[in-house]
PDB file of C-alpha atoms in Angstrom:
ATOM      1  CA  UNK F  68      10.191  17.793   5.536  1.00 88.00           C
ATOM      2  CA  UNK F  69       9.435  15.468   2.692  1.00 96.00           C
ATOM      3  CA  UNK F  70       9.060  15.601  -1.018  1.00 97.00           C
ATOM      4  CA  UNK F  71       6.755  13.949  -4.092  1.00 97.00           C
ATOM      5  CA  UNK F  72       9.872  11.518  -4.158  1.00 97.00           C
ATOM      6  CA  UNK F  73       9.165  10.483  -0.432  1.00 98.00           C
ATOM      7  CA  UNK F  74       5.625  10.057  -1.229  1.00 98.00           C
ATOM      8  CA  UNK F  75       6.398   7.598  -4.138  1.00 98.00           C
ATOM      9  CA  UNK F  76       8.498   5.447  -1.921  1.00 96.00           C
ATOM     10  CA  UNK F  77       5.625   4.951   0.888  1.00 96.00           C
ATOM     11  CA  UNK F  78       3.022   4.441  -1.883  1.00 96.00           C
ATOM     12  CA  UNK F  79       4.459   2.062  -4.437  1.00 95.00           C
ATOM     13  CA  UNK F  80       5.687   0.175  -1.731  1.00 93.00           C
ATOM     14  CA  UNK F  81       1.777  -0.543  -1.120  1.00 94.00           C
ATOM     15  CA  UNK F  82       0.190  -3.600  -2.803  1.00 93.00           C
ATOM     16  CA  UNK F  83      -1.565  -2.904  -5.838  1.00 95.00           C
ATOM     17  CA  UNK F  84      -0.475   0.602  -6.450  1.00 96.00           C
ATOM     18  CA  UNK F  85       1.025   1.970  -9.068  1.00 96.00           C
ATOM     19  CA  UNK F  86       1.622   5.421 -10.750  1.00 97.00           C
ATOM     20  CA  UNK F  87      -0.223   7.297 -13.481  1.00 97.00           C
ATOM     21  CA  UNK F  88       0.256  10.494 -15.033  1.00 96.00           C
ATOM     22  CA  UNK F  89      -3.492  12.228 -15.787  1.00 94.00           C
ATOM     23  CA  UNK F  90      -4.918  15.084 -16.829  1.00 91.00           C
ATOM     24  CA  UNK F  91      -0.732  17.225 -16.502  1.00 93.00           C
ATOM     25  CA  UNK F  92      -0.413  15.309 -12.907  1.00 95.00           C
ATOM     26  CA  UNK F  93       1.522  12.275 -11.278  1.00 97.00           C
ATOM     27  CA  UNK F  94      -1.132  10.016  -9.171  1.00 98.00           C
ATOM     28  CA  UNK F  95      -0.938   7.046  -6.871  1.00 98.00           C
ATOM     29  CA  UNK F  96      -3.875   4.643  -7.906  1.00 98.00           C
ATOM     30  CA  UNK F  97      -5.303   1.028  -7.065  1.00 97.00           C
ATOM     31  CA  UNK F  98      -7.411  -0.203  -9.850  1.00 93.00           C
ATOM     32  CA  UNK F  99      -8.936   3.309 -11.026  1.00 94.00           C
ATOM     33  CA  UNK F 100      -9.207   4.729  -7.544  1.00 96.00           C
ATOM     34  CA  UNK F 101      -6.911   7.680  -7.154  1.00 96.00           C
ATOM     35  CA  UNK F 102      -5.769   8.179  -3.368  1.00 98.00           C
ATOM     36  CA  UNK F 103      -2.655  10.474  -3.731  1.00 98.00           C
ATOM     37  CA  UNK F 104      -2.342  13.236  -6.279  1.00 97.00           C
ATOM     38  CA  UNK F 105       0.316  15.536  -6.639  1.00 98.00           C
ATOM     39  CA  UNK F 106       0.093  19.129  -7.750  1.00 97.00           C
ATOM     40  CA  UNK F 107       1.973  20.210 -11.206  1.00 96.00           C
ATOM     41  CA  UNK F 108       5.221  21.404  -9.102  1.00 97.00           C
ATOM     42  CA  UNK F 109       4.935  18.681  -6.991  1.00 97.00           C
ATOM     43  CA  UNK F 110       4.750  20.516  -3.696  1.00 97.00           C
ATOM     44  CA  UNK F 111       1.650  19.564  -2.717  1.00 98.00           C
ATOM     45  CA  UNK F 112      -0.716  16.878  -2.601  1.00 98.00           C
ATOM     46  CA  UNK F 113      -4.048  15.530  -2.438  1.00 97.00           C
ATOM     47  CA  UNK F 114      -5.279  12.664  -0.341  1.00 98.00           C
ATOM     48  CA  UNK F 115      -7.878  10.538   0.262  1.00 97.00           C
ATOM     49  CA  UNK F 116      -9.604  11.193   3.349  1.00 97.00           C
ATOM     50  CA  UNK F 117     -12.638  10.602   5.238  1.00 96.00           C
ATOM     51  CA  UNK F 118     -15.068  13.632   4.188  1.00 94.00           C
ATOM     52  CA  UNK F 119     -16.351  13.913   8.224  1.00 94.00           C
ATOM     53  CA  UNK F 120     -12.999  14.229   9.484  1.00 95.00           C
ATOM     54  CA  UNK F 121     -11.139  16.370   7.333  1.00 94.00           C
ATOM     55  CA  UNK F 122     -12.466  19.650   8.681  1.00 95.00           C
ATOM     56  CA  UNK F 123     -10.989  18.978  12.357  1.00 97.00           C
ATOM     57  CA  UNK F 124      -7.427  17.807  10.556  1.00 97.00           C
ATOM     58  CA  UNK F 125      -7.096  21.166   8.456  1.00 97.00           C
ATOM     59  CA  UNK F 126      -8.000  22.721  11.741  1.00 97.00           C
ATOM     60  CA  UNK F 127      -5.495  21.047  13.774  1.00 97.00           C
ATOM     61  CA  UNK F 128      -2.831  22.917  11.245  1.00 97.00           C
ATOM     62  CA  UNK F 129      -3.715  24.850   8.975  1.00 97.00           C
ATOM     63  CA  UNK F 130      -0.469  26.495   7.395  1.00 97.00           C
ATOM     64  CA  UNK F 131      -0.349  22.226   6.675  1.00 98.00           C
ATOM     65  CA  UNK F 132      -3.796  21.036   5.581  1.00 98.00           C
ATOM     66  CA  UNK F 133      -6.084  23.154   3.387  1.00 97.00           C
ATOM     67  CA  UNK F 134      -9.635  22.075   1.431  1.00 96.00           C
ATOM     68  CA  UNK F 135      -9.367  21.137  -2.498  1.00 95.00           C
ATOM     69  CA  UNK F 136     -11.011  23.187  -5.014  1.00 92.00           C
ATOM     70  CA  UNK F 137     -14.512  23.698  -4.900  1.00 92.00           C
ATOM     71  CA  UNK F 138     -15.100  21.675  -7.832  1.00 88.00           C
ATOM     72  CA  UNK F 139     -13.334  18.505  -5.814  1.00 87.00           C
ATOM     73  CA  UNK F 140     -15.017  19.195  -2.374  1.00 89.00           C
ATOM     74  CA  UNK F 141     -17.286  16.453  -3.279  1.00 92.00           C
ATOM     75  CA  UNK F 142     -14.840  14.147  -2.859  1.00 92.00           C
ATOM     76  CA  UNK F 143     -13.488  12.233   0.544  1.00 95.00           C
ATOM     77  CA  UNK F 144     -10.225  14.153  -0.064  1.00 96.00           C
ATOM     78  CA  UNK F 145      -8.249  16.782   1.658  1.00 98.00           C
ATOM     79  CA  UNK F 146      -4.308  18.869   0.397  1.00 98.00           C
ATOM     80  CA  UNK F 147      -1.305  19.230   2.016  1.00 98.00           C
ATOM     81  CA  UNK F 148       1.504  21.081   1.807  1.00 98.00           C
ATOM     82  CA  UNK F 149       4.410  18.498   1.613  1.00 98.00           C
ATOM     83  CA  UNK F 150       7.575  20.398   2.888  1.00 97.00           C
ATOM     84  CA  UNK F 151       5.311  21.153   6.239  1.00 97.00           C
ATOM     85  CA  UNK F 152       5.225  17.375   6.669  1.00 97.00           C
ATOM     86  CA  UNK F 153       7.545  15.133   8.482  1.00 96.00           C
ATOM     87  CA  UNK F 154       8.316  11.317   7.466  1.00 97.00           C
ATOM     88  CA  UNK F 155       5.940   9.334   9.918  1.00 97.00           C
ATOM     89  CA  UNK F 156       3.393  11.790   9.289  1.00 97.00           C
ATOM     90  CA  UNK F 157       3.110  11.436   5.916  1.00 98.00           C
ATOM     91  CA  UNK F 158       3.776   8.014   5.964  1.00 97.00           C
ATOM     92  CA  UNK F 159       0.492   7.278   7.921  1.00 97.00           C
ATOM     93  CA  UNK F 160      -1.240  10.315   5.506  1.00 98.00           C
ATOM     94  CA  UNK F 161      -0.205   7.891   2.693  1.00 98.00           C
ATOM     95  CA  UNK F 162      -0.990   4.676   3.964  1.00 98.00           C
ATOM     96  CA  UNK F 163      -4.437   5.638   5.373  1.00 98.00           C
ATOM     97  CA  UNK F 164      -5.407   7.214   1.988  1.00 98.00           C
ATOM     98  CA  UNK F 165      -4.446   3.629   0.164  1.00 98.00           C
ATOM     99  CA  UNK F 166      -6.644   1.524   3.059  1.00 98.00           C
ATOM    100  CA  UNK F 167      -9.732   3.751   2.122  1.00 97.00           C
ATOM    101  CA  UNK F 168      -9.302   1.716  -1.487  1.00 96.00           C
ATOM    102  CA  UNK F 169      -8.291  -1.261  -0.831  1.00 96.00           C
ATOM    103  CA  UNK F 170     -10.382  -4.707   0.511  1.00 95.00           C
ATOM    104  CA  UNK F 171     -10.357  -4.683   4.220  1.00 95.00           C
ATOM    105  CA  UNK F 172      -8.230  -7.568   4.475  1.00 94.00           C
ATOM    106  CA  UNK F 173      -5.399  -5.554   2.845  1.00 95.00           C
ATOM    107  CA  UNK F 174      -5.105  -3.212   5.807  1.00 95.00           C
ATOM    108  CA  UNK F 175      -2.676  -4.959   8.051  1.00 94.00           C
ATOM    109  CA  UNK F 176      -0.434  -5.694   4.831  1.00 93.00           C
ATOM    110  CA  UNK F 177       1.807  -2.427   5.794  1.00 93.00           C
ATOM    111  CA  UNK F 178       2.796  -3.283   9.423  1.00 93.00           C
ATOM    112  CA  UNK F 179       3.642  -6.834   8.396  1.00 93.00           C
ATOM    113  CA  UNK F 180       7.145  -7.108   8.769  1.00 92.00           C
ATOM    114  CA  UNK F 181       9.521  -7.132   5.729  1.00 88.00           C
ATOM    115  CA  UNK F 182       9.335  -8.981   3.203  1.00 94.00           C
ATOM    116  CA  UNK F 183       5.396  -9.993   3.493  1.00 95.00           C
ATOM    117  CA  UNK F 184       3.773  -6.886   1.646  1.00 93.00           C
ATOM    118  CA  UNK F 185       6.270  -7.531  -1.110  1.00 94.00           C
ATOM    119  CA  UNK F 186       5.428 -11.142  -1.250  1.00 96.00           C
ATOM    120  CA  UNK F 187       1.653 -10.704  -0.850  1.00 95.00           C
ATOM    121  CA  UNK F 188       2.160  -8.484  -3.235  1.00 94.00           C
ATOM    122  CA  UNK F 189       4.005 -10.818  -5.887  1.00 95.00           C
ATOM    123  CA  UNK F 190       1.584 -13.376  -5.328  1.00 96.00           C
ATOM    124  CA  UNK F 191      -1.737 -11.079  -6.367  1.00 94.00           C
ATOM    125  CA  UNK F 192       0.430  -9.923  -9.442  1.00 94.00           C
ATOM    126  CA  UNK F 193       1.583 -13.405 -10.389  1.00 95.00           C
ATOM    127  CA  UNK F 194       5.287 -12.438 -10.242  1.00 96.00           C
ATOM    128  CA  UNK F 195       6.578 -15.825  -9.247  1.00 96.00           C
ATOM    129  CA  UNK F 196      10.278 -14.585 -10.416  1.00 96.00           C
ATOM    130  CA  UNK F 197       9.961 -11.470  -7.772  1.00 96.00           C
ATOM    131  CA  UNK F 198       8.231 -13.806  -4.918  1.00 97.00           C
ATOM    132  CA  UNK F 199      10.725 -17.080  -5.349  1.00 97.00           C
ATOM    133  CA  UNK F 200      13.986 -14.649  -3.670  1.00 98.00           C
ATOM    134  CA  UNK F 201      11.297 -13.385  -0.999  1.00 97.00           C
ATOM    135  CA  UNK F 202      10.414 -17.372   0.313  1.00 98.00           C
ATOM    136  CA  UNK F 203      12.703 -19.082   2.293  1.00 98.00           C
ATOM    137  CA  UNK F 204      13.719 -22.085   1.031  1.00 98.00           C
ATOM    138  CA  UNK F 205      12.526 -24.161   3.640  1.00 98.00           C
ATOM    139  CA  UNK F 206       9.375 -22.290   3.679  1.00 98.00           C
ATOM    140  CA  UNK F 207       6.236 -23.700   5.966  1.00 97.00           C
ATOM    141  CA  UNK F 208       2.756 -22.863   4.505  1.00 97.00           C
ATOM    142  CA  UNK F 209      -0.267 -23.035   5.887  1.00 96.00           C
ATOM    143  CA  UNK F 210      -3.590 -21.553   4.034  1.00 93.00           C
ATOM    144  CA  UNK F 211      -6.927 -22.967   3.274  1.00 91.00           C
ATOM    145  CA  UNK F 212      -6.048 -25.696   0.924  1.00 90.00           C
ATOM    146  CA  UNK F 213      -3.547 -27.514   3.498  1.00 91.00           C
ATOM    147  CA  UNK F 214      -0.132 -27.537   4.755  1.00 96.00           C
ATOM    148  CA  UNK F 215       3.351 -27.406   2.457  1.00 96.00           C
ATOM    149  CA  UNK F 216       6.729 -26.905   3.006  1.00 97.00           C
ATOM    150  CA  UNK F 217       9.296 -25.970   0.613  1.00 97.00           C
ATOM    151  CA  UNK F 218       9.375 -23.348  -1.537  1.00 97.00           C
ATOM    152  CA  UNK F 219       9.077 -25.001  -4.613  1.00 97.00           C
ATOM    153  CA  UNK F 220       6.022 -26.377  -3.510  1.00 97.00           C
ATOM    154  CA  UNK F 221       4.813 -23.527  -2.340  1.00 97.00           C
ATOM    155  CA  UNK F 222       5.213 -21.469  -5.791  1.00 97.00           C
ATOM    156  CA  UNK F 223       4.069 -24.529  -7.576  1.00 96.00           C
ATOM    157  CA  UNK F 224       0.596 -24.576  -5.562  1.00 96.00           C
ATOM    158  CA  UNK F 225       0.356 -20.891  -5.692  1.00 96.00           C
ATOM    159  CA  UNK F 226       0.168 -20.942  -9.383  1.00 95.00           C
ATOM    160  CA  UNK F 227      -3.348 -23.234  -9.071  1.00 93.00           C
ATOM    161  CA  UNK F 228      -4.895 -21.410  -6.431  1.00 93.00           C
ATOM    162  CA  UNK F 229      -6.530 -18.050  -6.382  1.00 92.00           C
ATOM    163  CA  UNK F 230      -4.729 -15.231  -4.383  1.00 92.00           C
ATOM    164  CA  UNK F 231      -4.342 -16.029  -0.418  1.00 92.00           C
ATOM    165  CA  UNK F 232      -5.107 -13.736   2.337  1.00 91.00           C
ATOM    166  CA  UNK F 233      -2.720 -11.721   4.078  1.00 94.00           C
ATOM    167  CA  UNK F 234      -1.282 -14.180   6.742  1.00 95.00           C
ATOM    168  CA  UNK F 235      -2.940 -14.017  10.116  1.00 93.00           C
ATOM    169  CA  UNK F 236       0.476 -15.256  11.278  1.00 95.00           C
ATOM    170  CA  UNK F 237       4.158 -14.870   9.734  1.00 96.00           C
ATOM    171  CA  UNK F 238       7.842 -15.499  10.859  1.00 97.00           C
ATOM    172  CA  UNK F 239      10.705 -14.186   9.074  1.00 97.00           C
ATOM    173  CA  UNK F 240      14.015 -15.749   8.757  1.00 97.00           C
ATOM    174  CA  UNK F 241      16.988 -14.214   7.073  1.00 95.00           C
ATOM    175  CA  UNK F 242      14.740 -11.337   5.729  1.00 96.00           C
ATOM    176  CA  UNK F 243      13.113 -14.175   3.589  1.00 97.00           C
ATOM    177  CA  UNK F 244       9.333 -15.252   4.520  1.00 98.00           C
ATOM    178  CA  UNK F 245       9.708 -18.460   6.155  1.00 98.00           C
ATOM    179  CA  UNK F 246       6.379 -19.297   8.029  1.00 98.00           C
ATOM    180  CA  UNK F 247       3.112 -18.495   6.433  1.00 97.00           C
ATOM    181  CA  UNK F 248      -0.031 -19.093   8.148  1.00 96.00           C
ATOM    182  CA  UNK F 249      -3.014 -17.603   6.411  1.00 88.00           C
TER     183      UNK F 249
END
């Protein structure tokens, strides 16, 4: 069973989310594309979801899933009732819903292992002073641009160069990042 709170967690933990509060409702959103919405007492929500499949998931359980209003059935998006959801359900509800608005090259950013999302993150936003604790001091970077090590050098070239891609490889060292290899 899991709550709006639960929800939150999985989705601002997401790059490039963040929450809004529209029209009497909380919403997850990237950029202006809403992919979680919650319902006034917060005990349900609505999801992005592919418009072909959602008839066979509300199907599959249906005291669960149910269609939005007629007015939103236009819409790749499909309700839930949140208390008839476990944790790993929702978590993959969640995460799916943010992939169908995000770049393709985003999509693996959530089974990275911890801390890369965060940093990834940090980088896109420009928050060196939230990425410099997630980089391991003796950091080894690879991306298009060449090979660095350090972390200071790292951040340094990071602030001239556009946002890197995800890392095609990664190794983690005491929880910090410390081999990037985009």
């Amino acid at each position: 069973m899991v709550d709006a709170d639960d929800v939150r967690r999985v989705g601002l933990a997401l790059p490039r989310t963040y929450e809004a509060f529209i029209g009497r409702r909380w919403k997850l959103k990237v950029r202006q594309l809403v992919y979680v919405a919650f319902s006034r007492d917060e005990t349900t929500m609505g999801f992005a979801y592919p418009r072909d499949g959602r008839d066979s998931l509300i199907e599959s359980d249906p005291d669960t899933f149910f269609l939005p209003p007629t007015s939103d059935l236009r819409y790749q998006w499909v309700c839930a009732r949140l208390a008839r959801l476990d944790e790993p359900e929702m978590h993959e509800l969640v995460t799916d819903a943010w992939r169908m608005c995000v770049p393709r090259m985003l999509h693996d950013l959530p089974e990275q292992p911890s801390p890369v999302a965060a940093a990834w993150a940090a980088m896109d936003a420009g928050e060196w002073h939230e990425l410099r604790p997630l980089l391991h001091p003796y950091l080894h970077w690879q991306d298009r641009h060449g090979e660095l090590r350090g972390r200071s050098n790292v951040l340094a070239h990071l602030r001239d160069v556009p946002t890197p891609k995800p890392p095609a490889e990664v190794e983690i060292r005491d929880g910090q990042v410390y081999r990037w290899s985009a």
